[in-house]
mmCIF file of C-alpha atoms in Angstrom:
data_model
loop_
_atom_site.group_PDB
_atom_site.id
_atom_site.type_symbol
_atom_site.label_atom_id
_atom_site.label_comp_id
_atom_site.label_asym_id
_atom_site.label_seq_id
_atom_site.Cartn_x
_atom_site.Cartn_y
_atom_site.Cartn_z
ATOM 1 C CA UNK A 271 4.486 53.498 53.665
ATOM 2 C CA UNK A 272 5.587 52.924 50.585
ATOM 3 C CA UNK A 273 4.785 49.391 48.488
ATOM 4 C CA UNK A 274 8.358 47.735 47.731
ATOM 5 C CA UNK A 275 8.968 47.041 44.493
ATOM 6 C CA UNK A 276 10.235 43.564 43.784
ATOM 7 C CA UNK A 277 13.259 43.533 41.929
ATOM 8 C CA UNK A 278 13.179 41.870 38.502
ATOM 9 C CA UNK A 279 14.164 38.848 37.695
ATOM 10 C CA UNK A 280 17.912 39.045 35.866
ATOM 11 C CA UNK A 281 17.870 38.061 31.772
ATOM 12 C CA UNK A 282 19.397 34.694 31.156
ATOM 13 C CA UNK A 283 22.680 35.122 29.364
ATOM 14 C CA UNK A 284 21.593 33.351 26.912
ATOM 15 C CA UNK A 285 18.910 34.836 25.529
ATOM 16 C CA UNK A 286 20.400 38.181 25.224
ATOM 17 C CA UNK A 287 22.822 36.184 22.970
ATOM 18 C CA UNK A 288 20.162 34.762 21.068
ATOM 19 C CA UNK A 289 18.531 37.957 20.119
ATOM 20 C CA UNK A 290 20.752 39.506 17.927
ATOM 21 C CA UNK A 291 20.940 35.895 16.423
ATOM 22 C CA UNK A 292 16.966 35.742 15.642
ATOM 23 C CA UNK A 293 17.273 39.565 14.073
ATOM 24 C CA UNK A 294 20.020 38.421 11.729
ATOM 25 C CA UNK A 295 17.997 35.615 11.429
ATOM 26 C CA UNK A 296 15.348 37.768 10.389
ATOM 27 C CA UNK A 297 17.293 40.195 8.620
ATOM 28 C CA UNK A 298 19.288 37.793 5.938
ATOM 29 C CA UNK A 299 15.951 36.427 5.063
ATOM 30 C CA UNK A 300 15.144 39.601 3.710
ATOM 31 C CA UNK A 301 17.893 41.327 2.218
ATOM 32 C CA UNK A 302 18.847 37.536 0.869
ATOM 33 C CA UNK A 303 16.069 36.087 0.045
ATOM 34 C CA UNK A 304 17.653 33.789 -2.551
ATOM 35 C CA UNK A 305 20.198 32.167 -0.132
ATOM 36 C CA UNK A 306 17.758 30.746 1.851
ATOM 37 C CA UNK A 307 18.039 27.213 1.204
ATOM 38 C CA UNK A 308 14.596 25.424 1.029
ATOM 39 C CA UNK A 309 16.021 22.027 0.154
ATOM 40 C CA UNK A 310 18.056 22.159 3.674
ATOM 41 C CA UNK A 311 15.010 21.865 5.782
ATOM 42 C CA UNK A 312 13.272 19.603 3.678
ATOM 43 C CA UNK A 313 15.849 16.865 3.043
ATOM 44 C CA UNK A 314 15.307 15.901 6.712
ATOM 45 C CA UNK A 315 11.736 16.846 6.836
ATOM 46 C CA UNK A 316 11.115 12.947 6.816
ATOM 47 C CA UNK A 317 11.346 13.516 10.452
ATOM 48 C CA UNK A 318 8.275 16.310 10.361
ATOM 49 C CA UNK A 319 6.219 13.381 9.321
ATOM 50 C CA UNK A 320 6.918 10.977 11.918
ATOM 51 C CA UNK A 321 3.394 10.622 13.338
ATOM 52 C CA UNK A 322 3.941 7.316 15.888
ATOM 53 C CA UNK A 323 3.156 10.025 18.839
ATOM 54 C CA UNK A 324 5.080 10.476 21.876
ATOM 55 C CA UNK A 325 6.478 8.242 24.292
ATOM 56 C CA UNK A 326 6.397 4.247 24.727
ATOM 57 C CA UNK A 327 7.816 1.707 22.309
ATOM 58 C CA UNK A 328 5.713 2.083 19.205
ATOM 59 C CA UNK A 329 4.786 -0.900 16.699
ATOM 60 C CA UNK A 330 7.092 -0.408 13.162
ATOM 61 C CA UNK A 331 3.904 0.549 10.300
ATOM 62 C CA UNK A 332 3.983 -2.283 7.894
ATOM 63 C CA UNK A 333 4.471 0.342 4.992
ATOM 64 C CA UNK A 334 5.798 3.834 4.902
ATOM 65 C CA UNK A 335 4.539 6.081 1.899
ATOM 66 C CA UNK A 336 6.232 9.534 0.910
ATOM 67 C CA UNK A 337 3.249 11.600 -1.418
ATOM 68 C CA UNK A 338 4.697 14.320 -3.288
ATOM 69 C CA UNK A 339 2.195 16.529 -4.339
ATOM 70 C CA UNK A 340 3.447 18.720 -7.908
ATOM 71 C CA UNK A 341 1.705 22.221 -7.221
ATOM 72 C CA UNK A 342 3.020 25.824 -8.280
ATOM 73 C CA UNK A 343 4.197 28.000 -5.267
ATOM 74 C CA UNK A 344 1.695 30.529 -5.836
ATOM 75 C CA UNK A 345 -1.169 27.799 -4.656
ATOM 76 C CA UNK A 346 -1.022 28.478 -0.974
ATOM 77 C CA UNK A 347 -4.558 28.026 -0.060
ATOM 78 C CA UNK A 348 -4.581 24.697 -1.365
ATOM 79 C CA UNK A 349 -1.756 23.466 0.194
ATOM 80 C CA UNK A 350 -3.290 24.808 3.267
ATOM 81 C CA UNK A 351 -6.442 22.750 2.641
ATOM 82 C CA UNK A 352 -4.628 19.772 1.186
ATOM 83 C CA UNK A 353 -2.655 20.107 4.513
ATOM 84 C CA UNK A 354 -5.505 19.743 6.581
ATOM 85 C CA UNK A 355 -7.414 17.181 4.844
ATOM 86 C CA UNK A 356 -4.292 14.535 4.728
ATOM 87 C CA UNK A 357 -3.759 15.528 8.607
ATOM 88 C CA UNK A 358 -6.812 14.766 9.435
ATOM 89 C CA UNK A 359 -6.564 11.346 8.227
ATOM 90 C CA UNK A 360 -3.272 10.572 9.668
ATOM 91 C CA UNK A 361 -4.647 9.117 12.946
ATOM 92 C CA UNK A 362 -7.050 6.374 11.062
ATOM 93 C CA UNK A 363 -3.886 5.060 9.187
ATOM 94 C CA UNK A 364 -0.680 5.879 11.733
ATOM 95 C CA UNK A 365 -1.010 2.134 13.059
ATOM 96 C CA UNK A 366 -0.390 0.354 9.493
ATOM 97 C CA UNK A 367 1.272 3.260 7.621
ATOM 98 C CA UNK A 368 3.585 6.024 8.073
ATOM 99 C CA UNK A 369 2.004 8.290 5.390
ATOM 100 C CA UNK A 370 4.696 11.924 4.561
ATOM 101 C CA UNK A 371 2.786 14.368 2.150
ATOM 102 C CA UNK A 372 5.150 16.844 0.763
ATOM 103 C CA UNK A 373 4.203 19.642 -2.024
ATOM 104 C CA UNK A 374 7.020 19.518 -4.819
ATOM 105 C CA UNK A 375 7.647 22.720 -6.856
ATOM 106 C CA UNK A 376 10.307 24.193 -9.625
ATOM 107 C CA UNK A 377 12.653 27.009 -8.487
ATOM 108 C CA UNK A 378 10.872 29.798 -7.309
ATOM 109 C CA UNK A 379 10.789 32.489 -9.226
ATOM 110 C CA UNK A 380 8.624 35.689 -8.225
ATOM 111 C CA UNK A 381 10.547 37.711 -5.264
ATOM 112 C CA UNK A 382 7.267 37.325 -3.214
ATOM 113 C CA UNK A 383 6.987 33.974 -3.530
ATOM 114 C CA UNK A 384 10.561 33.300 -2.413
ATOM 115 C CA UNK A 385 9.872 35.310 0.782
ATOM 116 C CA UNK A 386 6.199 33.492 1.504
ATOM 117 C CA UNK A 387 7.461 30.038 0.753
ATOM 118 C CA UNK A 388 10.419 30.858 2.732
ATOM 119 C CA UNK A 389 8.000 31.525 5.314
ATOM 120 C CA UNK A 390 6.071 28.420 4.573
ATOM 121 C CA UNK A 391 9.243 25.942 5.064
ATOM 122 C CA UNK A 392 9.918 27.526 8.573
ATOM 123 C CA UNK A 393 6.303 26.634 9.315
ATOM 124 C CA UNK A 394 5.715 23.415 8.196
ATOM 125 C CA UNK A 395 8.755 21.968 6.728
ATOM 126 C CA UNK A 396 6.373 19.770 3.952
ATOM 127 C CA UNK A 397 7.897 21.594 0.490
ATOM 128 C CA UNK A 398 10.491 20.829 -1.451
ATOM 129 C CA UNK A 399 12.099 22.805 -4.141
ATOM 130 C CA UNK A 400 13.741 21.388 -7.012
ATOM 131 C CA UNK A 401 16.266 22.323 -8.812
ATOM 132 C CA UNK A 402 14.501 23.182 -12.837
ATOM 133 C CA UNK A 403 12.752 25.653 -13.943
ATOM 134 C CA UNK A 404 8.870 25.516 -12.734
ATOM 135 C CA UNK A 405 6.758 23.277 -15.780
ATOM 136 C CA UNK A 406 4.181 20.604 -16.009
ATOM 137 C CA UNK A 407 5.184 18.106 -19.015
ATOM 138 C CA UNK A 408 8.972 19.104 -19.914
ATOM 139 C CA UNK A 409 11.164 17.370 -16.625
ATOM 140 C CA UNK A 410 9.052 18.559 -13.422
ATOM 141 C CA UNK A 411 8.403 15.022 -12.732
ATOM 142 C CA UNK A 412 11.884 13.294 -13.564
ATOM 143 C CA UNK A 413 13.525 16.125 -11.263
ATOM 144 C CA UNK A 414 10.899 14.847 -8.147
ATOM 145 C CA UNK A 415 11.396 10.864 -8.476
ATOM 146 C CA UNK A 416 15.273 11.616 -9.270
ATOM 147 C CA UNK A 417 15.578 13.563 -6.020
ATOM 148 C CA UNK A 418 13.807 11.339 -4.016
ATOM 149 C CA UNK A 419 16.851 8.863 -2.838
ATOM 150 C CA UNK A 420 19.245 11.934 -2.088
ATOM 151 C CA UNK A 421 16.918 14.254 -0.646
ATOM 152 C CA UNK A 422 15.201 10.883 1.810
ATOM 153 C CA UNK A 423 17.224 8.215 1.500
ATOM 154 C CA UNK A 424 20.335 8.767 3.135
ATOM 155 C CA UNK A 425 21.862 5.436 1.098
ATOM 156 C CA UNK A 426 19.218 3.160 2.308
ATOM 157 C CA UNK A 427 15.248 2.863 1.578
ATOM 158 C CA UNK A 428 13.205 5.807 3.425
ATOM 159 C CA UNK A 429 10.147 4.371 2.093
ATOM 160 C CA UNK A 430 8.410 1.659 0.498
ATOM 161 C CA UNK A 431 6.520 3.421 -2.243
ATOM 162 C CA UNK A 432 6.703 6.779 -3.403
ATOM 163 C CA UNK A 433 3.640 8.683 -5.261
ATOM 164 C CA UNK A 434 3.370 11.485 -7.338
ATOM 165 C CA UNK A 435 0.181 13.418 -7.226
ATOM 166 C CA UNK A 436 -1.586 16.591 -8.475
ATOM 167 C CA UNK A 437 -2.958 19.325 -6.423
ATOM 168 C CA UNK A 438 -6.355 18.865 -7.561
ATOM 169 C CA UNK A 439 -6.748 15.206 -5.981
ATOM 170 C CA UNK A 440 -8.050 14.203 -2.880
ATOM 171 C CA UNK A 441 -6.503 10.643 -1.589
ATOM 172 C CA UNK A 442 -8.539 8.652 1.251
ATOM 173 C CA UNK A 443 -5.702 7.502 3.532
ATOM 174 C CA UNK A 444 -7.056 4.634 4.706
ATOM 175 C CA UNK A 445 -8.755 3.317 1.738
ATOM 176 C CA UNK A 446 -4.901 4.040 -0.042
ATOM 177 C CA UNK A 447 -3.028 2.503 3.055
ATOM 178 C CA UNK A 448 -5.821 -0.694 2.595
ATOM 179 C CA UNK A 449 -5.130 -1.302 -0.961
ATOM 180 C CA UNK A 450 -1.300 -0.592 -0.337
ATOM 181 C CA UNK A 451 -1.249 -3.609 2.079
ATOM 182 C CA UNK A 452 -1.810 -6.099 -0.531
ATOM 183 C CA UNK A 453 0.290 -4.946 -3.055
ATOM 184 C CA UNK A 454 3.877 -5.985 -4.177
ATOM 185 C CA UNK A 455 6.549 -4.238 -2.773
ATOM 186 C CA UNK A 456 9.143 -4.356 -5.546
ATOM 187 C CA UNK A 457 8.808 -3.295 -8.760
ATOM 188 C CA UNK A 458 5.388 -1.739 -8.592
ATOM 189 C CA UNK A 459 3.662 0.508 -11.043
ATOM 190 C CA UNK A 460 -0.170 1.417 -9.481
ATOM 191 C CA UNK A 461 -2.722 3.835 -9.970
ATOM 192 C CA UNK A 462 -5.571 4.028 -12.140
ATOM 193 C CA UNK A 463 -4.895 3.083 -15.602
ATOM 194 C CA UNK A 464 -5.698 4.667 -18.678
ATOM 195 C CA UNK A 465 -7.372 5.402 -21.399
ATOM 196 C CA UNK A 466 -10.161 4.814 -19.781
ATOM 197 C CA UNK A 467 -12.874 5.453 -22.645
ATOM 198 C CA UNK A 468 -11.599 2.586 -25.070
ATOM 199 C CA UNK A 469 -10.370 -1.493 -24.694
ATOM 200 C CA UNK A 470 -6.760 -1.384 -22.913
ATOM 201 C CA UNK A 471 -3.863 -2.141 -25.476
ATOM 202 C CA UNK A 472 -0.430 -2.034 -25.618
ATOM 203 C CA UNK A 473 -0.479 2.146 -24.643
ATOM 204 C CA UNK A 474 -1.448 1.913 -21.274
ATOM 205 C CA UNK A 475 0.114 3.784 -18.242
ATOM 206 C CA UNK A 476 -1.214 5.351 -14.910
ATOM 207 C CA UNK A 477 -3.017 8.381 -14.833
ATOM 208 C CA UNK A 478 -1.047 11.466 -13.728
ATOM 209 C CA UNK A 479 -3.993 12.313 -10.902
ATOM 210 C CA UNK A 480 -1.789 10.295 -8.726
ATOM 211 C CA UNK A 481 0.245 6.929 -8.954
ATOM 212 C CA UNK A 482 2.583 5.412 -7.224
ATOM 213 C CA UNK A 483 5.992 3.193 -7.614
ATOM 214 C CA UNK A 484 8.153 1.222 -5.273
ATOM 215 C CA UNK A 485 11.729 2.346 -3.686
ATOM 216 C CA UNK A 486 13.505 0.252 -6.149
ATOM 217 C CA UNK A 487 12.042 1.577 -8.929
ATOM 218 C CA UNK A 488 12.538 4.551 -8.071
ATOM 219 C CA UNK A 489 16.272 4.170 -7.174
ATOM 220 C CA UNK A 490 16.305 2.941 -10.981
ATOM 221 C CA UNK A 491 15.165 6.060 -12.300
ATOM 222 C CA UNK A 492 18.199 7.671 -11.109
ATOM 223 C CA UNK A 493 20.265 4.914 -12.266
ATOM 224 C CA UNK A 494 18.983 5.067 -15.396
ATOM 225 C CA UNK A 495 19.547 8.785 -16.029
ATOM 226 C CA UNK A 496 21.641 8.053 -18.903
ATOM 227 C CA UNK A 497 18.962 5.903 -20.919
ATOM 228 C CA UNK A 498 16.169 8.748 -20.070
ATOM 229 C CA UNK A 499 18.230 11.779 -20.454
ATOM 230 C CA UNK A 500 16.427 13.382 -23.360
ATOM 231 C CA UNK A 501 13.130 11.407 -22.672
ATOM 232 C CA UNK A 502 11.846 13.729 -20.228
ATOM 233 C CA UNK A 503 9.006 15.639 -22.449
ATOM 234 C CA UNK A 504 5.793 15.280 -22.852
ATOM 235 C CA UNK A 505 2.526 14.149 -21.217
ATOM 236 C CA UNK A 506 4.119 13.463 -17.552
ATOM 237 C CA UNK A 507 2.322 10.142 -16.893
ATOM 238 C CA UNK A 508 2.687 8.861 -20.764
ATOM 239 C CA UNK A 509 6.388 9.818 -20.782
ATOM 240 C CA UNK A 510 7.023 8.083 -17.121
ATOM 241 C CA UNK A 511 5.368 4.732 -18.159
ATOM 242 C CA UNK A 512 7.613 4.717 -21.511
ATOM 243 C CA UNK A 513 10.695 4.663 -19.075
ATOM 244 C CA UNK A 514 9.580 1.633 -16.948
ATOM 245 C CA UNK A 515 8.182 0.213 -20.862
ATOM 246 C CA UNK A 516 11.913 0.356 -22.304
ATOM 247 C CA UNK A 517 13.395 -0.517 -19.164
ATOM 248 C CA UNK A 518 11.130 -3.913 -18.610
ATOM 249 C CA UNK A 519 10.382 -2.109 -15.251
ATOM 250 C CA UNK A 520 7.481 -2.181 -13.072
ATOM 251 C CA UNK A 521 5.740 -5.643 -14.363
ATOM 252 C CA UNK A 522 3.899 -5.669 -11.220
ATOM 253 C CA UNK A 523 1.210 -3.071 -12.709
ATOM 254 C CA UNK A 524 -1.712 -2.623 -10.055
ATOM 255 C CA UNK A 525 -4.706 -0.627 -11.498
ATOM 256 C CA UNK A 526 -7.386 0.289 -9.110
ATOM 257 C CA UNK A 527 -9.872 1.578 -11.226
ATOM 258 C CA UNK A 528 -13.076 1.935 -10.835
ATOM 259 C CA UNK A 529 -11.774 3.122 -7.293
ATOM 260 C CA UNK A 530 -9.891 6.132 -8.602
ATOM 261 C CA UNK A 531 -11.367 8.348 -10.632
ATOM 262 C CA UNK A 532 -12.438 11.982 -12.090
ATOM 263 C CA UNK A 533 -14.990 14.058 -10.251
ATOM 264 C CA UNK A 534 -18.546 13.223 -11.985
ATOM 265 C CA UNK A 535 -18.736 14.655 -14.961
ATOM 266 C CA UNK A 536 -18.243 13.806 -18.766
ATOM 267 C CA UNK A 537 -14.337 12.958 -18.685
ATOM 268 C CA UNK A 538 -13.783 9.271 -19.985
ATOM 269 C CA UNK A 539 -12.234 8.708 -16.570
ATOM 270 C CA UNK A 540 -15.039 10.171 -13.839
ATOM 271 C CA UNK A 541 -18.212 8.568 -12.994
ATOM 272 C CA UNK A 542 -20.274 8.864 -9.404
ATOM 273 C CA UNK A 543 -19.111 8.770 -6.118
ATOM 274 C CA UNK A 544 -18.543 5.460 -4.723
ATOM 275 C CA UNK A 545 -18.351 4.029 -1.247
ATOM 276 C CA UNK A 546 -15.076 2.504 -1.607
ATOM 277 C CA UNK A 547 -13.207 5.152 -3.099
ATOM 278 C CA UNK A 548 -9.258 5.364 -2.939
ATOM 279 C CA UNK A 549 -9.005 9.234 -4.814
ATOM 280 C CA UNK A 550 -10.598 11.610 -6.607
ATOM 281 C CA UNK A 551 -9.456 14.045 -9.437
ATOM 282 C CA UNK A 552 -10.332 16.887 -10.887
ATOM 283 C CA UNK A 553 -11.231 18.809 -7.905
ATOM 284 C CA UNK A 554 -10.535 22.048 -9.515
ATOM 285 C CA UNK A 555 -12.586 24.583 -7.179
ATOM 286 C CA UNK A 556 -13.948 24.544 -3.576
ATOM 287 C CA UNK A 557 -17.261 23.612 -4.785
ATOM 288 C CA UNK A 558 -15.821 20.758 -5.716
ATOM 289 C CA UNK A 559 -13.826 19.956 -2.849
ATOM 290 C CA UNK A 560 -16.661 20.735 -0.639
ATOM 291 C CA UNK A 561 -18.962 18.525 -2.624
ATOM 292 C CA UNK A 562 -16.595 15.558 -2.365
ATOM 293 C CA UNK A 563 -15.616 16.344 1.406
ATOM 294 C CA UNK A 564 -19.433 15.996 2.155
ATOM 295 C CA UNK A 565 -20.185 12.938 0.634
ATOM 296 C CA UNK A 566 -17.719 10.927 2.443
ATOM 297 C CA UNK A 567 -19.203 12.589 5.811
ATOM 298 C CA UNK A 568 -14.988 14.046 6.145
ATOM 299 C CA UNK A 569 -16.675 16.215 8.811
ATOM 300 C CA UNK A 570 -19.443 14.087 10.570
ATOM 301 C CA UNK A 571 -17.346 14.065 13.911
ATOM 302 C CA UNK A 572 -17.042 18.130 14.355
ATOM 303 C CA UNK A 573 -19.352 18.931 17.104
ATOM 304 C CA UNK A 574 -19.990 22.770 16.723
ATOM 305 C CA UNK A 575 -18.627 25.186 19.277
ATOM 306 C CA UNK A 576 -21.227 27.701 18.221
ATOM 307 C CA UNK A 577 -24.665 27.851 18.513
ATOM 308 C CA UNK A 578 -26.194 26.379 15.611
ATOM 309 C CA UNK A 579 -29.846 28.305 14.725
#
């Protein structure tokens, strides 16, 4: 006798319409590679970052902090270790803060680029690309702040502070989020202060490893755009404070230093390690990243799923 052969289950309707849908999809991406609009899934990627978990009524954070992290879109490893290491933190700080990290780049150039970071958005949804051509001291940073509002804000504050960062510094969440708690919530200028090598006088601003400014302050940057049009050259974090300077903007200036600071070395602005450390700079290789991960114990909880000899 024969087995019977059990007839197959009939294809939903609706996924044979979706597949030619997912190979245009798939398709357009390729042979347009240009059209592919990164901004679109990035100006409500605010909702990517929501990290107050599932289900049940969920305690508003006192604060809510977008980082935008200025990187090149060639750097994919570390935004995939950057990635990680904020990620990681996110459960230590998700009851005060709401923390978004998103990595801010110039229009892509380089065909291969556009197709990986392409890729990259679909994955994540953390990158934004703005509209200038990619640089590090002639707009990059006046383009990110100036976005900000249209890209999160929807006509009312998405966030409380907004920071710019480099790719080469590694921010302790919780030790930021701390700090953060205590400081003014309008008109804010904070981060570590510089130079850091001589007495402070009248030319001092915030170190481009990272700083930070609130909402309003921000929505005055793009008021403003008339008064800094022209302005928008030069050492980022010089040319930034000279804005809020001529402006009589951000008088509450909150400098955290000794707390943020170069890797050890010789650079005016790095000394040891400390316990209470907000960030780190200068973390321009994995040795140092590795170096800096180990001496705040970032991976004391892993318990190996390999034998260990």
């Amino acid at each position: 006798m024969k087995p019977q052969r059990l007839p197959l289950p009939p294809v939903p309707a609706a996924a044979l319409l979706l597949l030619p849908l997912a190979l245009l999809a798939a398709l357009f991406l390729v042979v347009y590679p240009n059209e592919f609009a990164l901004q679109a899934s990035l100006a409500g990627a605010a909702a990517c970052g929501d990290h107050q978990g599932g289900g049940g009524v969920q305690a508003a954070p006192e604060f809510r902090l977008l980082i935008g992290v200025l990187t090149l879109p060639a750097r994919y490893e570390r935004r995939h270790l950057l990635r990680m290491v904020y990620a990681l933190q996110q459960p230590a700080v998700a009851s005060r803060a709401r923390v978004d990290v998103r990595f801010v780049f110039c229009r892509v150039g380089s065909p291969e680029d556009r197709v990986l970071v392409s890729l990259e958005a679909m994955a994540y949804g953390d990158v934004v690309e703005l509209d200038c051509p990619e640089n590090m001291d002639n707009g990059k940073t006046h383009a990110y702040f100036s976005s900000v509002p249209r890209l999160f804000g929807g006509g009312e504050a998405a966030y409380d502070f907004v920071m710019k960062a480099d790719d080469d510094t590694f921010f302790r969440l919780p030790e930021l989020a701390e700090s953060l708690s205590r400081a003014p919530r309008r008109d804010l200028y904070y981060g570590c202060m510089v130079p850091c090598d001589y007495v402070r006088g009248s030319n001092e601003y915030m170190s481009g490893m990272g700083y930070l400014l609130s909402w309003d302050l921000v929505e005055w940057i793009v008021a403003a755009a008339a008064e800094i049009e022209g302005r928008t050259g030069g050492p980022e974090d010089r040319t930034l404070y000279s804005w809020l300077r001529r402006g009589g903007r951000g008088r509450n200036r909150v400098d955290v230093k000794p707390a943020m600071y170069d890797f050890p070395g010789r650079h005016p602005c790095s000394h040891e390690f400390i316990p209470d450390t907000i960030a780190v700079h200068q973390l321009k290789d994995n040795r140092r990243w590795a170096r800096t991960l180990q001496y705040f114990n970032f991976t004391a909880a892993l318990k190996p799923f390999y034998p260990v000899i």
